[in-house]
CSV table of N, CA and C in Angstrom, one decimal:
chain,number,residue,atom,x,y,z
A,1,UNK,N,-6.4,-2.5,15.1
A,1,UNK,CA,-5.5,-1.9,15.9
A,1,UNK,C,-5.0,-2.9,17.2
A,2,UNK,N,-3.6,-2.8,17.3
A,2,UNK,CA,-3.2,-3.5,18.6
A,2,UNK,C,-2.3,-2.4,19.3
A,3,UNK,N,-2.5,-2.5,20.6
A,3,UNK,CA,-1.5,-1.8,21.5
A,3,UNK,C,-0.9,-2.8,22.4
A,4,UNK,N,0.5,-2.7,22.2
A,4,UNK,CA,1.3,-3.8,22.8
A,4,UNK,C,0.9,-3.9,24.4
A,5,UNK,N,0.9,-5.1,24.8
A,5,UNK,CA,0.4,-5.4,26.2
A,5,UNK,C,1.5,-5.3,27.2
A,6,UNK,N,2.9,-5.4,26.8
A,6,UNK,CA,3.9,-5.6,27.8
A,6,UNK,C,4.9,-4.4,27.4
A,7,UNK,N,5.3,-3.4,28.4
A,7,UNK,CA,6.1,-2.5,28.1
A,7,UNK,C,7.5,-2.6,28.6
A,8,UNK,N,8.4,-2.1,27.8
A,8,UNK,CA,9.8,-2.1,28.3
A,8,UNK,C,10.1,-1.2,29.6
A,9,UNK,N,11.0,-1.4,30.3
A,9,UNK,CA,11.3,-0.5,31.4
A,9,UNK,C,11.5,1.0,31.0
A,10,UNK,N,11.9,1.4,30.0
A,10,UNK,CA,12.0,2.8,29.5
A,10,UNK,C,10.7,3.1,28.8
A,11,UNK,N,9.7,2.7,29.0
A,11,UNK,CA,8.4,3.1,28.4
A,11,UNK,C,7.3,3.2,29.6
A,12,UNK,N,7.6,3.7,30.7
A,12,UNK,CA,6.8,3.9,31.8
A,12,UNK,C,5.8,5.0,31.6
A,13,UNK,N,6.1,5.8,30.7
A,13,UNK,CA,5.0,7.0,30.5
A,13,UNK,C,3.8,6.4,29.7
A,14,UNK,N,4.1,5.2,28.9
A,14,UNK,CA,3.0,4.9,28.1
A,14,UNK,C,2.1,3.9,28.8
A,15,UNK,N,1.0,3.6,28.3
A,15,UNK,CA,-0.2,2.7,28.8
A,15,UNK,C,-0.4,1.3,28.0
A,16,UNK,N,-0.1,0.3,28.6
A,16,UNK,CA,-0.3,-0.8,28.0
A,16,UNK,C,-1.6,-1.3,27.6
A,17,UNK,N,-1.7,-1.9,26.4
A,17,UNK,CA,-3.1,-2.4,25.9
A,17,UNK,C,-3.5,-3.7,26.6
A,18,UNK,N,-4.8,-3.8,26.4
A,18,UNK,CA,-5.7,-5.0,27.2
A,18,UNK,C,-5.8,-6.2,26.6
A,19,UNK,N,-5.8,-6.2,25.0
A,19,UNK,CA,-5.9,-7.2,24.4
A,19,UNK,C,-5.1,-7.6,23.3
A,20,UNK,N,-5.2,-9.0,23.2
A,20,UNK,CA,-4.3,-9.6,22.0
A,20,UNK,C,-5.0,-9.3,20.8
A,21,UNK,N,-4.2,-9.3,19.7
A,21,UNK,CA,-4.6,-8.9,18.2
A,21,UNK,C,-4.8,-10.4,17.5
A,22,UNK,N,-5.6,-10.6,16.8
A,22,UNK,CA,-5.9,-11.7,15.7
A,22,UNK,C,-6.3,-10.9,14.3
A,23,UNK,N,-5.6,-11.5,13.2
A,23,UNK,CA,-6.1,-10.9,12.2
A,23,UNK,C,-6.3,-12.1,11.1
A,24,UNK,N,-6.8,-11.9,10.1
A,24,UNK,CA,-7.0,-12.9,9.0
A,24,UNK,C,-6.7,-12.4,7.7
A,25,UNK,N,-6.1,-13.2,6.9
A,25,UNK,CA,-5.7,-13.0,5.3
A,25,UNK,C,-6.0,-14.0,4.7
A,26,UNK,N,-6.9,-14.0,3.7
A,26,UNK,CA,-7.1,-15.4,2.8
A,26,UNK,C,-7.3,-16.6,3.6
A,27,UNK,N,-8.1,-16.5,4.6
A,27,UNK,CA,-8.4,-17.7,5.3
A,27,UNK,C,-7.3,-18.1,6.6
A,28,UNK,N,-6.1,-17.5,6.4
A,28,UNK,CA,-5.0,-17.7,7.4
A,28,UNK,C,-5.2,-16.9,8.7
A,29,UNK,N,-5.3,-17.3,9.8
A,29,UNK,CA,-5.5,-16.4,11.0
A,29,UNK,C,-4.1,-16.2,11.5
A,30,UNK,N,-3.9,-15.0,11.9
A,30,UNK,CA,-2.3,-14.7,12.7
A,30,UNK,C,-2.7,-13.8,13.8
A,31,UNK,N,-1.4,-13.9,14.6
A,31,UNK,CA,-1.5,-13.1,15.8
A,31,UNK,C,-0.1,-12.0,15.7
A,32,UNK,N,0.0,-11.0,16.5
A,32,UNK,CA,0.9,-10.2,16.7
A,32,UNK,C,1.5,-9.9,17.9
A,33,UNK,N,2.9,-9.7,17.7
A,33,UNK,CA,3.5,-9.4,19.1
A,33,UNK,C,4.4,-8.1,18.7
A,34,UNK,N,4.5,-7.3,19.6
A,34,UNK,CA,5.5,-6.0,19.4
A,34,UNK,C,6.3,-5.9,20.7
A,35,UNK,N,7.6,-5.6,20.0
A,35,UNK,CA,8.7,-5.2,21.1
A,35,UNK,C,8.7,-5.9,22.3
A,36,UNK,N,8.5,-5.4,23.5
A,36,UNK,CA,8.7,-6.1,24.7
A,36,UNK,C,7.5,-7.2,24.9
A,37,UNK,N,6.7,-7.5,24.0
A,37,UNK,CA,5.5,-8.6,24.2
A,37,UNK,C,6.4,-9.8,23.9
A,38,UNK,N,7.8,-9.8,23.5
A,38,UNK,CA,8.8,-10.7,23.0
A,38,UNK,C,9.2,-11.5,24.5
A,39,UNK,N,9.1,-10.5,25.5
A,39,UNK,CA,9.5,-11.1,26.7
A,39,UNK,C,8.8,-12.1,27.7
A,40,UNK,N,7.5,-12.0,27.1
A,40,UNK,CA,6.6,-13.2,27.7
A,40,UNK,C,6.1,-13.8,26.7
A,41,UNK,N,5.4,-15.0,26.8
A,41,UNK,CA,4.8,-15.9,25.9
A,41,UNK,C,3.2,-15.6,25.6
A,42,UNK,N,2.7,-14.5,26.4
A,42,UNK,CA,1.1,-14.4,26.2
A,42,UNK,C,0.6,-14.2,24.8
A,43,UNK,N,1.4,-13.5,24.1
A,43,UNK,CA,0.7,-13.1,22.6
A,43,UNK,C,0.6,-14.3,21.8
A,44,UNK,N,1.8,-15.1,22.1
A,44,UNK,CA,2.0,-16.3,21.1
A,44,UNK,C,1.1,-17.3,21.7
A,45,UNK,N,0.8,-17.6,22.8
A,45,UNK,CA,-0.1,-18.4,23.4
A,45,UNK,C,-1.5,-18.1,23.0
A,46,UNK,N,-1.6,-16.8,23.2
A,46,UNK,CA,-3.1,-16.6,22.9
A,46,UNK,C,-3.5,-16.6,21.3
A,47,UNK,N,-2.4,-16.1,20.6
A,47,UNK,CA,-2.8,-16.4,19.1
A,47,UNK,C,-2.8,-17.9,18.8
A,48,UNK,N,-1.9,-18.8,19.4
A,48,UNK,CA,-2.1,-20.3,19.1
A,48,UNK,C,-3.5,-20.7,19.5
A,49,UNK,N,-3.7,-20.6,20.8
A,49,UNK,CA,-5.1,-21.0,21.4
A,49,UNK,C,-6.3,-20.4,20.4
A,50,UNK,N,-6.2,-19.5,19.8
A,50,UNK,CA,-7.4,-19.0,18.9
A,50,UNK,C,-7.2,-19.4,17.7
A,51,UNK,N,-6.4,-20.2,17.1
A,51,UNK,CA,-6.2,-20.8,15.9
A,51,UNK,C,-5.2,-20.3,14.8
A,52,UNK,N,-4.5,-19.3,15.3
A,52,UNK,CA,-3.4,-18.9,14.5
A,52,UNK,C,-2.4,-19.8,14.4
A,53,UNK,N,-2.0,-19.6,13.0
A,53,UNK,CA,-0.9,-20.6,12.5
A,53,UNK,C,0.6,-19.8,12.5
A,54,UNK,N,0.5,-18.4,12.6
A,54,UNK,CA,1.8,-17.6,12.7
A,54,UNK,C,1.3,-16.5,13.5
A,55,UNK,N,2.6,-16.0,14.1
A,55,UNK,CA,2.6,-14.8,14.9
A,55,UNK,C,3.8,-14.1,14.3
A,56,UNK,N,3.3,-12.6,13.9
A,56,UNK,CA,4.4,-11.7,13.5
A,56,UNK,C,4.9,-10.9,14.6
A,57,UNK,N,6.3,-10.8,14.6
A,57,UNK,CA,6.7,-10.2,15.9
A,57,UNK,C,7.6,-8.9,15.4
A,58,UNK,N,7.3,-7.8,15.4
A,58,UNK,CA,8.2,-6.7,15.0
A,58,UNK,C,8.6,-6.0,16.3
A,59,UNK,N,9.9,-5.7,16.2
A,59,UNK,CA,10.7,-5.1,17.4
A,59,UNK,C,11.7,-4.0,17.0
A,60,UNK,N,12.1,-3.2,18.0
A,60,UNK,CA,13.2,-2.5,17.8
A,60,UNK,C,14.0,-2.5,19.1
A,61,UNK,N,14.7,-3.5,19.3
A,61,UNK,CA,15.4,-3.6,20.7
A,61,UNK,C,16.7,-2.7,20.6
A,62,UNK,N,16.9,-1.7,21.7
A,62,UNK,CA,17.8,-0.8,21.6
A,62,UNK,C,19.0,-1.7,22.2
A,63,UNK,N,20.1,-1.4,21.5
A,63,UNK,CA,21.7,-1.6,21.8
A,63,UNK,C,22.0,-0.4,22.7
A,64,UNK,N,21.8,-0.7,24.3
A,64,UNK,CA,22.0,0.5,25.0
A,64,UNK,C,23.6,0.4,25.4
A,65,UNK,N,24.1,1.6,26.0
A,65,UNK,CA,25.6,1.7,26.1
A,65,UNK,C,26.3,2.2,25.0
A,66,UNK,N,27.4,2.1,24.9
A,66,UNK,CA,28.2,2.8,23.8
A,66,UNK,C,27.8,2.7,22.4
A,67,UNK,N,27.8,3.6,21.5
A,67,UNK,CA,27.5,3.6,20.3
A,67,UNK,C,28.1,2.6,19.6
A,68,UNK,N,27.6,2.0,18.5
A,68,UNK,CA,28.1,1.1,17.8
A,68,UNK,C,28.8,1.9,16.4
A,69,UNK,N,30.3,1.7,16.4
A,69,UNK,CA,31.1,2.6,15.9
A,69,UNK,C,32.0,1.8,14.6
A,70,UNK,N,31.9,0.4,14.9
A,70,UNK,CA,32.8,-0.5,14.0
A,70,UNK,C,31.9,-1.8,14.0
A,71,UNK,N,32.4,-2.6,12.9
A,71,UNK,CA,31.8,-3.9,12.5
A,71,UNK,C,31.9,-4.7,13.8
A,72,UNK,N,32.6,-4.7,14.7
A,72,UNK,CA,32.9,-5.6,15.6
A,72,UNK,C,31.7,-5.3,16.7
A,73,UNK,N,31.6,-4.0,17.0
A,73,UNK,CA,30.5,-3.6,18.0
A,73,UNK,C,29.0,-4.0,17.5
A,74,UNK,N,29.0,-3.7,16.0
A,74,UNK,CA,27.6,-4.0,15.6
A,74,UNK,C,27.5,-5.5,15.7
A,75,UNK,N,28.5,-6.4,15.3
A,75,UNK,CA,28.4,-7.7,15.5
A,75,UNK,C,28.2,-8.4,16.7
A,76,UNK,N,28.6,-7.6,17.7
A,76,UNK,CA,28.2,-8.2,19.1
A,76,UNK,C,26.9,-8.1,19.7
A,77,UNK,N,26.2,-6.6,19.1
A,77,UNK,CA,25.0,-6.5,19.5
A,77,UNK,C,23.9,-7.6,18.6
A,78,UNK,N,24.3,-7.7,17.4
A,78,UNK,CA,23.5,-8.6,16.5
A,78,UNK,C,23.5,-9.9,17.1
A,79,UNK,N,24.8,-10.3,17.5
A,79,UNK,CA,24.8,-11.9,18.1
A,79,UNK,C,24.1,-11.9,19.4
A,80,UNK,N,24.1,-10.8,20.1
A,80,UNK,CA,23.3,-10.9,21.4
A,80,UNK,C,21.6,-10.9,21.1
A,81,UNK,N,21.5,-10.1,20.1
A,81,UNK,CA,19.9,-10.1,19.8
A,81,UNK,C,19.5,-11.6,19.1
A,82,UNK,N,20.4,-11.9,18.1
A,82,UNK,CA,19.8,-13.1,17.4
A,82,UNK,C,19.9,-14.3,18.6
A,83,UNK,N,20.9,-14.6,19.1
A,83,UNK,CA,20.8,-15.7,20.1
A,83,UNK,C,19.7,-15.4,21.2
A,84,UNK,N,19.4,-14.4,21.7
A,84,UNK,CA,18.2,-14.3,22.6
A,84,UNK,C,16.9,-14.6,21.8
A,85,UNK,N,16.9,-14.1,20.7
A,85,UNK,CA,15.6,-14.5,20.0
A,85,UNK,C,15.5,-15.7,19.7
A,86,UNK,N,16.5,-16.4,19.1
A,86,UNK,CA,16.6,-17.9,18.8
A,86,UNK,C,16.1,-18.7,20.1
A,87,UNK,N,16.7,-18.2,21.2
A,87,UNK,CA,16.3,-19.1,22.5
A,87,UNK,C,14.9,-19.1,22.7
A,88,UNK,N,14.0,-17.9,22.7
A,88,UNK,CA,12.8,-17.7,23.0
A,88,UNK,C,11.9,-18.3,21.8
A,89,UNK,N,12.2,-17.8,20.7
A,89,UNK,CA,11.2,-18.2,19.5
A,89,UNK,C,11.3,-19.7,19.2
A,90,UNK,N,12.5,-20.3,19.1
A,90,UNK,CA,12.5,-21.4,18.6
A,90,UNK,C,11.5,-22.5,19.4
A,91,UNK,N,11.9,-22.3,20.9
A,91,UNK,CA,11.0,-23.0,21.9
A,91,UNK,C,9.4,-22.8,21.8
A,92,UNK,N,9.1,-21.6,21.6
A,92,UNK,CA,7.7,-21.1,21.5
A,92,UNK,C,7.0,-21.7,20.2
A,93,UNK,N,7.6,-21.6,19.1
A,93,UNK,CA,7.2,-22.0,17.8
A,93,UNK,C,7.1,-23.7,18.0
A,94,UNK,N,8.2,-24.4,18.4
A,94,UNK,CA,7.9,-25.8,18.7
A,94,UNK,C,6.8,-26.1,19.5
A,95,UNK,N,6.9,-25.6,20.7
A,95,UNK,CA,5.9,-25.7,21.8
A,95,UNK,C,4.5,-25.6,21.4
A,96,UNK,N,4.2,-24.5,20.7
A,96,UNK,CA,2.8,-24.0,20.2
A,96,UNK,C,2.5,-24.7,18.8
A,97,UNK,N,3.6,-25.1,17.8
A,97,UNK,CA,3.1,-25.5,16.6
A,97,UNK,C,2.9,-24.5,15.6
A,98,UNK,N,3.6,-23.3,15.7
A,98,UNK,CA,3.1,-22.1,15.0
A,98,UNK,C,4.4,-21.6,14.2
A,99,UNK,N,4.3,-20.8,13.2
A,99,UNK,CA,5.3,-20.2,12.8
A,99,UNK,C,5.5,-18.9,13.4
A,100,UNK,N,6.6,-18.2,13.4
A,100,UNK,CA,7.0,-17.1,14.1
A,100,UNK,C,7.8,-16.4,13.1
A,101,UNK,N,7.3,-15.3,12.6
A,101,UNK,CA,7.9,-14.4,11.7
A,101,UNK,C,8.4,-13.1,12.4
A,102,UNK,N,9.9,-12.8,12.5
A,102,UNK,CA,10.1,-11.7,13.1
A,102,UNK,C,11.1,-10.6,12.2
A,103,UNK,N,10.8,-9.5,12.6
A,103,UNK,CA,11.6,-8.4,11.9
A,103,UNK,C,12.0,-7.5,12.9
A,104,UNK,N,13.0,-7.0,12.9
A,104,UNK,CA,13.6,-6.0,13.8
A,104,UNK,C,14.4,-4.8,13.3
A,105,UNK,N,14.1,-3.6,13.8
A,105,UNK,CA,14.8,-2.4,13.5
A,105,UNK,C,16.1,-2.5,13.3
A,106,UNK,N,16.8,-2.0,12.2
A,106,UNK,CA,18.2,-1.9,11.8
A,106,UNK,C,18.8,-0.4,11.8
A,107,UNK,N,20.0,-0.3,12.3
A,107,UNK,CA,20.9,0.8,12.2
A,107,UNK,C,20.8,1.8,13.4
A,108,UNK,N,21.2,3.1,13.2
A,108,UNK,CA,21.3,3.9,14.0
A,108,UNK,C,20.3,5.1,14.0
A,109,UNK,N,20.0,5.6,15.0
A,109,UNK,CA,19.0,7.0,14.9
A,109,UNK,C,20.0,7.9,15.7
A,110,UNK,N,19.5,9.2,16.1
A,110,UNK,CA,20.2,10.1,16.8
A,110,UNK,C,20.7,9.8,18.0
A,111,UNK,N,19.8,8.8,18.7
A,111,UNK,CA,20.4,8.4,20.1
A,111,UNK,C,20.4,7.0,20.5
A,112,UNK,N,20.1,6.1,19.5
A,112,UNK,CA,20.2,4.8,19.8
A,112,UNK,C,20.4,3.9,18.6
A,113,UNK,N,21.0,2.5,18.9
A,113,UNK,CA,21.4,1.8,17.7
A,113,UNK,C,20.5,0.3,18.0
A,114,UNK,N,20.2,0.0,16.7
A,114,UNK,CA,19.2,-1.2,16.6
A,114,UNK,C,19.9,-2.4,16.2
A,115,UNK,N,19.9,-3.7,16.5
A,115,UNK,CA,20.7,-4.6,16.1
A,115,UNK,C,20.2,-5.5,14.5
A,116,UNK,N,19.0,-5.1,14.1
A,116,UNK,CA,18.5,-5.6,12.9
A,116,UNK,C,18.7,-7.1,12.6
A,117,UNK,N,17.5,-7.7,12.4
A,117,UNK,CA,17.5,-9.0,12.2
A,117,UNK,C,16.0,-9.5,11.7
A,118,UNK,N,15.9,-10.3,10.7
A,118,UNK,CA,14.5,-10.8,10.2
A,118,UNK,C,14.8,-12.2,10.2
A,119,UNK,N,13.9,-13.0,10.6
A,119,UNK,CA,13.8,-14.6,10.6
A,119,UNK,C,12.3,-15.1,10.4
A,120,UNK,N,12.4,-16.4,10.1
A,120,UNK,CA,11.1,-17.1,10.1
A,120,UNK,C,11.3,-18.5,10.7
A,121,UNK,N,10.8,-18.8,11.8
A,121,UNK,CA,10.7,-20.0,12.4
A,121,UNK,C,9.7,-20.9,12.1
A,122,UNK,N,9.8,-22.1,11.8
A,122,UNK,CA,8.8,-23.0,11.4
A,122,UNK,C,8.0,-23.7,12.8
A,123,UNK,N,7.0,-24.6,12.5
A,123,UNK,CA,6.5,-25.0,14.0
A,123,UNK,C,7.4,-26.2,14.6
A,124,UNK,N,8.4,-26.5,14.0
A,124,UNK,CA,9.3,-27.3,14.5
A,124,UNK,C,10.6,-26.8,15.5
A,125,UNK,N,10.3,-25.2,15.2
A,125,UNK,CA,11.3,-24.5,15.9
A,125,UNK,C,12.4,-24.1,15.2
A,126,UNK,N,12.6,-24.3,13.9
A,126,UNK,CA,13.8,-24.2,13.2
A,126,UNK,C,13.6,-23.0,12.4
A,127,UNK,N,14.9,-22.5,12.1
A,127,UNK,CA,14.9,-21.2,11.4
A,127,UNK,C,15.0,-21.7,9.8
A,128,UNK,N,14.0,-21.2,9.1
A,128,UNK,CA,13.9,-21.6,7.6
A,128,UNK,C,14.4,-20.6,6.8
A,129,UNK,N,14.4,-19.7,7.1
A,129,UNK,CA,14.8,-18.1,6.3
A,129,UNK,C,15.4,-17.1,7.5
A,130,UNK,N,16.3,-16.3,7.0
A,130,UNK,CA,17.0,-15.3,7.8
A,130,UNK,C,17.8,-14.3,7.1
A,131,UNK,N,17.8,-13.1,7.5
A,131,UNK,CA,18.8,-12.1,7.0
A,131,UNK,C,20.1,-12.5,7.6
A,132,UNK,N,21.1,-12.2,6.8
A,132,UNK,CA,22.7,-12.5,7.4
A,132,UNK,C,23.1,-11.7,8.4
A,133,UNK,N,22.8,-10.5,8.6
A,133,UNK,CA,23.3,-9.7,9.6
A,133,UNK,C,22.6,-8.6,10.0
A,134,UNK,N,23.0,-7.5,10.6
A,134,UNK,CA,22.4,-6.4,11.2
A,134,UNK,C,22.1,-5.3,10.4
A,135,UNK,N,22.4,-5.5,9.0
A,135,UNK,CA,22.1,-4.5,7.9
A,135,UNK,C,20.8,-4.3,7.6
A,136,UNK,N,20.1,-3.3,7.2
A,136,UNK,CA,18.9,-3.2,6.7
A,136,UNK,C,18.7,-4.1,5.6
A,137,UNK,N,17.5,-4.8,5.3
A,137,UNK,CA,17.2,-5.7,4.2
A,137,UNK,C,15.9,-6.2,4.1
A,138,UNK,N,15.5,-7.0,3.1
A,138,UNK,CA,14.2,-7.7,2.9
A,138,UNK,C,14.4,-8.9,3.1
A,139,UNK,N,13.6,-9.6,3.7
A,139,UNK,CA,13.4,-11.2,3.9
A,139,UNK,C,11.9,-11.4,3.2
A,140,UNK,N,11.9,-12.1,2.1
A,140,UNK,CA,10.6,-12.5,1.5
A,140,UNK,C,10.6,-14.1,1.6
A,141,UNK,N,9.7,-14.4,2.3
A,141,UNK,CA,9.4,-16.1,2.2
A,141,UNK,C,7.9,-16.3,1.8
A,142,UNK,N,7.7,-17.6,1.4
A,142,UNK,CA,6.3,-17.9,1.2
A,142,UNK,C,6.1,-19.2,2.2
A,143,UNK,N,5.1,-19.0,3.0
A,143,UNK,CA,4.6,-19.9,3.9
A,143,UNK,C,3.5,-20.8,3.5
């Protein structure tokens, strides 16, 4: 079990966790980052320093403000999230020599819109696989 250690501004009612999470599958150690953990490098550094070769980052960043009602507004939200994520994860992957696999909630709920995007960054900081847009989809890669 992992409780995210970094909470977003709208999560004041929650209590942050205190420990990083490391798992192991088939001899491969991995770390986990959730939502606002993305804002700081703690989880990525902790995983790397503990021998993880990959960090899985799941997120549901809300697109606040007006609801997305057409392709242009969805594209604007998607472009914001994609460029923001590339800026952070490319550098982290390269600096730490790890893979970062990320997956984001996609679509609309009753009160919030999510930009959707999944990608895999290699240890050189390059995107080696990604979904093309904000639509729900599956990204299957072999590492």
